[in-house]
Amino acid sequence: MHVAFLSLNAYDMLTGGHEGNVGGSQLQQALIAEELADRGHEVTFVENDAPFKEATAVNGVRVVLKDEHSDRSLPVRLPARVASTLRTLSEIGPDAVYARVPNLDIFPVAAYCSVTDTRFVYNFAHDSELTDDPMVFDGSLSDNAVYWGLMQKALGSADVLVAQNDFQYTRARERFPGTNVSLVWNGYPDPESGGDSGRDPDSRTDRSDDAPTKVLWVATLREWKQPEVVLELAAEIPDAEFVVVGGRASESPDLYDSFRAAANETENVRFEGFVPYENVDEYFARADVFLNTSTDEGFPNTFLQSWANRTAVVSLNVDPNDILRENDIGYCADGSVDEMAERLGELVRDDERRRRYLTNAYEYFVENHSIEQVTDQYEAALRGEL
């Protein structure tokens, strides 16, 4: 089976580049693609061209480039991008196309797959995609009713719509009653699967009394990720060390600079800036607690990275399917920063509770989120067996 991933900006994740595009959506695409390639499938990533990119092959995955036409106005950009995407798909001739995030390329993908009888699998990346206020990175499309009306028709033509959590699954079934909707968790490689990883569950809880508890935050700095909440928590919990890892977002570049300046003025906050994906696991392995301060998300990959590395999670808003609560692996503050500060403070000062959470977290991860289990389901969807 030949699968085309309409990845567009997952080049850094796949190649180990350092341009900063290493979010959760890109990570899932790269992990699934590489697992499919390991199983003998032909896999092609279709990427928007950029000066730092080149056609290549990495870990069995071929990368082809197409024109993005980002410097043109929307009336000119749309037909040019449609033509570029159609031409690229025609040249590579896939058996199935996987896409994620509602961008302009969904229209030519839907048209191509319909005309050529190619399977089209779409994966919702963010809960807001299934609300009346979808999160988009192209501001010119935020309030364009025609665009979103056409997007609903294009997504409705997919052979399978993949949801990451129960909220997405329920909403997708309501909005697309004639389309097959499937629930598939995100997956992540087990860092301990290769043998003894050296991660002793007691190593972070049985440290010297004067060693501060390490609290980690990892994300691209975007408005809806709310990194400023970290500064509020750091002020409330001065006996913890807060480590922030994240690159600059193209749609909100000033946020990076303002946060860095504020973090540098805060004694117990260390701002690392952008860190390549291959080095990020080291931060999770050293952390005691991971923070999520987003307004909402689908299923954060950083949760998986935390659990895989035996790290508890404290979340402001996001708790897909109440996983944190029901599995005793962290807290969700239901939108209250005050509640988040209180719960985080308790966890920072309670070694026994952290030890219980980190043990439960790893056990839950192994049972539910291996990349092999997840790819089994995507393989079935792409074959038409889901």
Short mmCIF file of C-alpha atoms in Angstrom, two decimals:
data_model
loop_
_atom_site.label_atom_id
_atom_site.label_comp_id
_atom_site.label_asym_id
_atom_site.label_seq_id
_atom_site.Cartn_x
_atom_site.Cartn_y
_atom_site.Cartn_z
CA MET A 1 0.00 0.00 0.00
CA HIS A 2 1.26 3.46 -0.93
CA VAL A 3 0.22 6.12 1.61
CA ALA A 4 0.63 9.86 1.07
CA PHE A 5 0.76 12.03 4.19
CA LEU A 6 -0.28 15.59 3.45
CA SER A 7 2.09 16.72 6.17
CA LEU A 8 2.97 20.21 4.82
CA ASN A 9 5.21 21.25 7.75
CA ALA A 10 6.42 18.05 9.43
CA TYR A 11 9.82 18.24 7.72
CA ASP A 12 11.73 19.18 10.87
CA MET A 13 10.14 16.39 12.87
CA LEU A 14 10.94 13.80 10.23
CA THR A 15 14.47 14.95 9.39
CA GLY A 16 15.63 16.27 12.77
CA GLY A 17 15.75 19.83 11.46
CA HIS A 18 15.95 22.85 13.73
CA GLU A 19 13.51 25.32 12.18
CA GLY A 20 11.03 24.93 15.05
CA ASN A 21 8.08 23.04 13.49
CA VAL A 22 7.91 20.16 15.95
CA GLY A 23 4.38 20.17 17.35
CA GLY A 24 2.17 17.26 18.34
CA SER A 25 0.47 17.00 14.96
CA GLN A 26 3.81 16.64 13.19
CA LEU A 27 5.00 14.12 15.76
CA GLN A 28 2.02 11.79 15.30
CA GLN A 29 2.37 11.89 11.51
CA ALA A 30 6.08 11.06 11.67
CA LEU A 31 5.62 8.22 14.17
CA ILE A 32 2.76 6.60 12.24
CA ALA A 33 4.53 7.04 8.90
CA GLU A 34 7.76 5.46 10.11
CA GLU A 35 5.89 2.52 11.66
CA LEU A 36 4.00 1.98 8.38
CA ALA A 37 7.29 2.10 6.46
CA ASP A 38 8.76 -0.48 8.86
CA ARG A 39 5.82 -2.73 7.97
CA GLY A 40 6.73 -2.60 4.29
CA HIS A 41 4.34 0.08 3.04
CA GLU A 42 5.47 2.81 0.65
CA VAL A 43 5.11 6.14 2.46
CA THR A 44 5.41 9.64 0.97
CA PHE A 45 5.29 12.93 2.85
CA VAL A 46 3.95 15.86 0.80
CA GLU A 47 5.52 19.03 2.21
CA ASN A 48 5.11 22.71 1.43
CA ASP A 49 8.38 23.92 -0.05
CA ALA A 50 10.67 26.20 1.96
CA PRO A 51 14.30 27.35 1.59
CA PHE A 52 15.54 24.90 4.24
CA LYS A 53 13.77 21.86 2.74
CA GLU A 54 14.87 19.42 0.07
CA ALA A 55 13.39 16.30 -1.46
CA THR A 56 14.83 13.39 0.50
CA ALA A 57 14.11 10.05 2.17
CA VAL A 58 14.32 9.46 5.93
CA ASN A 59 13.71 6.20 7.82
CA GLY A 60 11.96 4.70 4.81
CA VAL A 61 9.75 7.76 4.24
CA ARG A 62 10.08 9.71 0.98
CA VAL A 63 9.63 13.50 1.11
CA VAL A 64 8.36 15.44 -1.91
CA LEU A 65 7.90 19.22 -2.04
CA LYS A 66 5.15 21.36 -3.54
CA ASP A 67 4.65 25.11 -3.87
CA GLU A 68 2.76 26.76 -1.02
CA HIS A 69 2.19 30.18 -2.68
CA SER A 70 2.08 31.75 0.79
CA ASP A 71 3.08 35.20 -0.46
CA ARG A 72 -0.12 35.66 -2.48
CA SER A 73 -3.56 36.94 -1.51
CA LEU A 74 -6.24 34.32 -0.74
CA PRO A 75 -8.13 34.68 -4.08
CA VAL A 76 -4.87 34.01 -5.91
CA ARG A 77 -3.38 31.56 -3.40
CA LEU A 78 -6.32 29.17 -3.30
CA PRO A 79 -6.44 28.15 -7.00
CA ALA A 80 -2.64 28.08 -7.23
CA ARG A 81 -2.35 25.84 -4.19
CA VAL A 82 -5.18 23.58 -5.38
CA ALA A 83 -3.38 23.11 -8.70
CA SER A 84 -0.05 22.42 -6.98
CA THR A 85 -1.55 19.80 -4.65
CA LEU A 86 -3.51 18.07 -7.42
CA ARG A 87 -0.41 17.93 -9.60
CA THR A 88 1.70 16.45 -6.79
CA LEU A 89 -0.87 13.79 -5.88
CA SER A 90 -1.26 12.84 -9.54
CA GLU A 91 2.50 12.42 -9.86
CA ILE A 92 2.91 10.14 -6.84
CA GLY A 93 -0.35 8.17 -7.29
CA PRO A 94 -1.05 6.97 -3.72
CA ASP A 95 -3.55 4.30 -2.71
CA ALA A 96 -4.59 6.36 0.32
CA VAL A 97 -4.11 9.92 1.58
CA TYR A 98 -3.83 10.90 5.25
CA ALA A 99 -4.41 14.54 6.21
CA ARG A 100 -4.56 16.46 9.46
CA VAL A 101 -5.49 20.11 10.22
CA PRO A 102 -8.16 21.94 8.13
CA ASN A 103 -6.07 23.92 5.64
CA LEU A 104 -6.48 24.92 2.00
CA ASP A 105 -5.08 21.61 0.76
CA ILE A 106 -8.05 19.65 2.09
CA PHE A 107 -10.10 20.84 -0.91
CA PRO A 108 -7.85 19.37 -3.63
CA VAL A 109 -7.26 16.23 -1.55
CA ALA A 110 -11.00 15.61 -1.26
CA ALA A 111 -11.48 16.25 -4.99
CA TYR A 112 -8.55 14.05 -6.01
CA CYS A 113 -9.60 11.14 -3.80
CA SER A 114 -13.20 11.35 -5.00
CA VAL A 115 -12.29 11.33 -8.70
CA THR A 116 -9.56 8.67 -8.47
CA ASP A 117 -11.28 6.44 -5.88
CA THR A 118 -8.32 6.93 -3.52
CA ARG A 119 -9.03 6.45 0.17
CA PHE A 120 -9.10 9.67 2.19
CA VAL A 121 -8.46 9.52 5.94
CA TYR A 122 -8.70 12.76 7.92
CA ASN A 123 -7.53 13.08 11.53
CA PHE A 124 -8.90 15.86 13.76
CA ALA A 125 -6.00 17.54 15.54
CA HIS A 126 -7.80 19.98 17.82
CA ASP A 127 -11.16 19.94 19.62
CA SER A 128 -11.99 23.39 18.24
CA GLU A 129 -12.24 21.95 14.71
CA LEU A 130 -15.59 20.55 15.78
CA THR A 131 -16.92 23.75 17.33
CA ASP A 132 -18.25 26.98 15.83
CA ASP A 133 -14.95 28.72 16.65
CA PRO A 134 -12.22 26.57 15.06
CA MET A 135 -8.57 27.27 15.81
CA VAL A 136 -6.71 28.20 12.62
CA PHE A 137 -3.20 29.47 11.99
CA ASP A 138 -4.19 31.51 8.91
CA GLY A 139 -5.99 34.55 10.33
CA SER A 140 -7.54 35.46 6.98
CA LEU A 141 -9.70 32.32 7.20
CA SER A 142 -10.89 32.61 10.81
CA ASP A 143 -14.27 34.20 10.05
CA ASN A 144 -14.72 33.13 6.43
CA ALA A 145 -18.14 31.41 6.42
CA VAL A 146 -17.81 30.26 2.81
CA TYR A 147 -14.44 28.65 3.51
CA TRP A 148 -15.75 26.75 6.54
CA GLY A 149 -18.89 25.68 4.73
CA LEU A 150 -16.80 24.19 1.94
CA MET A 151 -14.47 22.64 4.50
CA GLN A 152 -17.37 20.77 6.09
CA LYS A 153 -18.32 19.35 2.68
CA ALA A 154 -14.73 18.33 1.95
CA LEU A 155 -14.29 16.59 5.30
CA GLY A 156 -17.65 14.90 4.89
CA SER A 157 -16.33 13.22 1.75
CA ALA A 158 -13.57 11.41 3.68
CA ASP A 159 -13.71 7.63 3.90
CA VAL A 160 -12.80 7.81 7.59
CA LEU A 161 -12.72 10.70 10.06
CA VAL A 162 -10.43 9.91 12.99
CA ALA A 163 -11.15 11.42 16.41
CA GLN A 164 -8.61 11.56 19.24
CA ASN A 165 -11.07 11.63 22.14
CA ASP A 166 -14.74 11.13 23.01
CA PHE A 167 -15.59 14.81 22.55
CA GLN A 168 -14.30 14.76 18.97
CA TYR A 169 -15.94 11.41 18.28
CA THR A 170 -19.37 12.56 19.47
CA ARG A 171 -19.22 15.91 17.70
CA ALA A 172 -17.94 14.38 14.45
CA ARG A 173 -20.78 11.85 14.38
CA GLU A 174 -23.26 14.70 14.86
CA ARG A 175 -21.72 16.92 12.17
CA PHE A 176 -20.95 14.20 9.63
CA PRO A 177 -23.77 11.65 10.01
CA GLY A 178 -23.03 9.96 6.68
CA THR A 179 -19.30 9.52 7.27
CA ASN A 180 -17.44 6.73 9.06
CA VAL A 181 -16.02 8.18 12.31
CA SER A 182 -13.50 6.17 14.34
CA LEU A 183 -11.85 6.82 17.69
CA VAL A 184 -8.08 6.25 17.69
CA TRP A 185 -5.81 7.32 20.54
CA ASN A 186 -2.47 8.96 19.88
CA GLY A 187 0.59 6.75 20.25
CA TYR A 188 4.20 7.09 21.32
CA PRO A 189 7.24 4.78 21.46
CA ASP A 190 8.00 3.26 24.84
CA PRO A 191 11.46 4.58 25.85
CA GLU A 192 11.92 1.49 28.04
CA SER A 193 10.99 -1.09 25.39
CA GLY A 194 14.60 -1.60 24.34
CA GLY A 195 15.57 -2.87 27.75
CA ASP A 196 16.72 -1.13 30.91
CA SER A 197 16.42 2.60 30.23
CA GLY A 198 18.01 3.58 33.51
CA ARG A 199 14.85 5.37 34.63
CA ASP A 200 14.46 4.37 38.25
CA PRO A 201 10.96 5.29 39.49
CA ASP A 202 12.48 6.33 42.83
CA SER A 203 15.32 8.40 41.39
CA ARG A 204 13.35 11.63 41.20
CA THR A 205 11.39 11.27 44.42
CA ASP A 206 14.23 10.15 46.69
CA ARG A 207 16.47 13.14 46.09
CA SER A 208 18.14 15.38 48.64
CA ASP A 209 15.91 17.66 50.68
CA ASP A 210 17.41 20.80 49.16
CA ALA A 211 16.88 19.71 45.52
CA PRO A 212 13.86 21.55 44.08
CA THR A 213 11.03 19.65 42.44
CA LYS A 214 11.29 20.08 38.65
CA VAL A 215 8.13 21.24 36.86
CA LEU A 216 8.23 21.09 33.05
CA TRP A 217 6.25 22.94 30.36
CA VAL A 218 6.78 22.02 26.68
CA ALA A 219 4.99 23.55 23.67
CA THR A 220 5.40 26.02 20.84
CA LEU A 221 4.66 29.44 22.34
CA ARG A 222 1.16 30.26 21.05
CA GLU A 223 -1.56 32.41 22.57
CA TRP A 224 -3.87 29.47 23.26
CA LYS A 225 -1.06 27.54 24.97
CA GLN A 226 -1.03 30.31 27.63
CA PRO A 227 2.63 30.11 28.70
CA GLU A 228 2.10 33.15 30.95
CA VAL A 229 0.28 30.86 33.39
CA VAL A 230 3.65 29.24 34.15
CA LEU A 231 4.88 32.57 35.50
CA GLU A 232 1.82 32.85 37.76
CA LEU A 233 2.41 29.34 39.10
CA ALA A 234 6.11 30.01 39.63
CA ALA A 235 5.25 33.03 41.77
CA GLU A 236 2.87 30.92 43.86
CA ILE A 237 5.28 27.98 44.28
CA PRO A 238 8.78 29.46 44.74
CA ASP A 239 10.25 26.19 46.07
CA ALA A 240 9.82 24.46 42.67
CA GLU A 241 12.02 24.87 39.61
CA PHE A 242 10.03 25.56 36.43
CA VAL A 243 11.61 24.62 33.09
CA VAL A 244 10.03 25.94 29.88
CA VAL A 245 10.85 24.42 26.48
CA GLY A 246 9.33 25.87 23.32
CA GLY A 247 10.00 27.59 20.04
CA ARG A 248 8.59 30.66 18.35
CA ALA A 249 5.21 30.40 16.57
CA SER A 250 5.00 32.12 13.19
CA GLU A 251 1.55 33.53 13.94
CA SER A 252 2.56 35.07 17.29
CA PRO A 253 6.31 35.76 17.22
CA ASP A 254 6.18 38.58 19.79
CA LEU A 255 4.86 36.21 22.46
CA TYR A 256 8.17 34.34 22.42
CA ASP A 257 10.17 37.50 23.07
CA SER A 258 7.89 38.85 25.80
CA PHE A 259 7.78 35.51 27.60
CA ARG A 260 11.54 35.07 27.42
CA ALA A 261 12.06 38.51 28.93
CA ALA A 262 9.62 37.80 31.77
CA ALA A 263 11.07 34.34 32.42
CA ASN A 264 14.58 35.75 32.66
CA GLU A 265 13.33 38.05 35.42
CA THR A 266 11.79 35.17 37.38
CA GLU A 267 14.25 33.40 39.68
CA ASN A 268 12.70 29.93 39.62
CA VAL A 269 11.91 29.80 35.87
CA ARG A 270 14.47 28.56 33.33
CA PHE A 271 13.57 29.22 29.68
CA GLU A 272 15.32 26.84 27.29
CA GLY A 273 13.73 28.07 24.06
CA PHE A 274 13.47 25.70 21.11
CA VAL A 275 14.84 22.19 21.68
CA PRO A 276 15.00 19.63 18.82
CA TYR A 277 12.55 16.78 19.20
CA GLU A 278 15.25 14.15 19.61
CA ASN A 279 16.46 15.92 22.77
CA VAL A 280 13.10 16.68 24.39
CA ASP A 281 12.66 13.29 26.07
CA GLU A 282 15.64 14.13 28.27
CA TYR A 283 13.62 16.95 29.82
CA PHE A 284 10.64 14.69 30.49
CA ALA A 285 12.91 12.05 32.03
CA ARG A 286 14.32 14.61 34.49
CA ALA A 287 10.98 16.26 35.32
CA ASP A 288 8.82 15.47 38.34
CA VAL A 289 5.65 17.11 37.02
CA PHE A 290 4.51 18.20 33.57
CA LEU A 291 2.22 21.22 33.09
CA ASN A 292 -0.38 21.81 30.38
CA THR A 293 -1.87 25.32 30.39
CA SER A 294 -3.72 25.29 27.03
CA THR A 295 -7.26 26.57 26.64
CA ASP A 296 -8.13 23.28 24.90
CA GLU A 297 -6.53 20.59 22.75
CA GLY A 298 -7.34 17.22 21.24
CA PHE A 299 -5.01 14.71 22.87
CA PRO A 300 -1.67 16.31 23.81
CA ASN A 301 1.35 14.32 22.72
CA THR A 302 3.15 15.82 25.69
CA PHE A 303 0.87 13.77 27.94
CA LEU A 304 2.18 10.62 26.25
CA GLN A 305 5.77 11.80 26.57
CA SER A 306 5.17 12.48 30.25
CA TRP A 307 3.60 9.11 31.01
CA ALA A 308 6.19 7.23 28.95
CA ASN A 309 8.90 8.88 31.04
CA ARG A 310 7.09 8.30 34.36
CA THR A 311 6.10 11.93 34.88
CA ALA A 312 2.84 13.11 36.47
CA VAL A 313 0.63 15.66 34.65
CA VAL A 314 -1.13 18.73 36.02
CA SER A 315 -3.46 20.34 33.46
CA LEU A 316 -5.40 23.59 33.52
CA ASN A 317 -8.19 22.60 31.10
CA VAL A 318 -7.29 19.51 29.10
CA ASP A 319 -8.19 16.02 30.32
CA PRO A 320 -9.37 13.93 27.34
CA ASN A 321 -11.93 11.36 28.45
CA ASP A 322 -11.10 12.21 32.10
CA ILE A 323 -7.96 10.09 31.81
CA LEU A 324 -6.04 11.99 34.49
CA ARG A 325 -8.81 11.62 37.04
CA GLU A 326 -9.93 8.09 36.29
CA ASN A 327 -6.46 6.58 36.17
CA ASP A 328 -4.96 8.47 39.13
CA ILE A 329 -2.10 9.87 37.03
CA GLY A 330 -2.53 13.61 37.53
CA TYR A 331 -4.87 16.55 38.05
CA CYS A 332 -7.09 18.72 35.89
CA ALA A 333 -8.01 22.11 37.38
CA ASP A 334 -11.10 22.65 35.18
CA GLY A 335 -9.91 26.08 34.07
CA SER A 336 -9.02 27.51 37.50
CA VAL A 337 -5.46 28.81 37.81
CA ASP A 338 -5.93 29.06 41.59
CA GLU A 339 -6.96 25.40 41.74
CA MET A 340 -4.04 24.47 39.50
CA ALA A 341 -1.60 26.27 41.80
CA GLU A 342 -3.04 24.55 44.85
CA ARG A 343 -2.92 21.07 43.32
CA LEU A 344 0.53 21.59 41.85
CA GLY A 345 1.81 22.82 45.20
CA GLU A 346 0.47 19.69 46.90
CA LEU A 347 2.16 17.47 44.33
CA VAL A 348 5.45 19.36 44.52
CA ARG A 349 5.63 18.76 48.27
CA ASP A 350 4.28 15.19 48.40
CA ASP A 351 6.91 12.66 47.28
CA GLU A 352 4.70 9.66 47.98
CA ARG A 353 1.85 10.96 45.84
CA ARG A 354 4.21 11.77 42.96
CA ARG A 355 5.68 8.27 43.17
CA ARG A 356 2.19 6.77 42.92
CA TYR A 357 1.28 8.98 39.96
CA LEU A 358 4.44 8.26 38.00
CA THR A 359 4.03 4.51 38.46
CA ASN A 360 0.36 4.62 37.45
CA ALA A 361 1.17 6.88 34.49
CA TYR A 362 3.68 4.50 32.96
CA GLU A 363 1.44 1.47 33.44
CA TYR A 364 -1.48 3.29 31.79
CA PHE A 365 0.73 4.38 28.88
CA VAL A 366 2.03 0.88 28.16
CA GLU A 367 -1.48 -0.60 28.19
CA ASN A 368 -3.12 2.01 25.95
CA HIS A 369 -0.78 4.10 23.82
CA SER A 370 1.96 2.07 22.16
CA ILE A 371 2.69 3.30 18.64
CA GLU A 372 2.25 -0.27 17.40
CA GLN A 373 -1.34 -0.46 18.70
CA VAL A 374 -2.21 2.92 17.20
CA THR A 375 -0.66 2.15 13.81
CA ASP A 376 -2.65 -1.09 13.63
CA GLN A 377 -5.81 1.03 13.62
CA TYR A 378 -4.53 3.55 11.09
CA GLU A 379 -3.36 0.74 8.83
CA ALA A 380 -6.89 -0.69 8.92
CA ALA A 381 -8.41 2.73 8.16
CA LEU A 382 -6.07 3.33 5.23
CA ARG A 383 -6.83 -0.14 3.83
CA GLY A 384 -10.59 0.33 4.21
CA GLU A 385 -10.91 -2.22 7.02
CA LEU A 386 -11.88 0.11 9.87
#
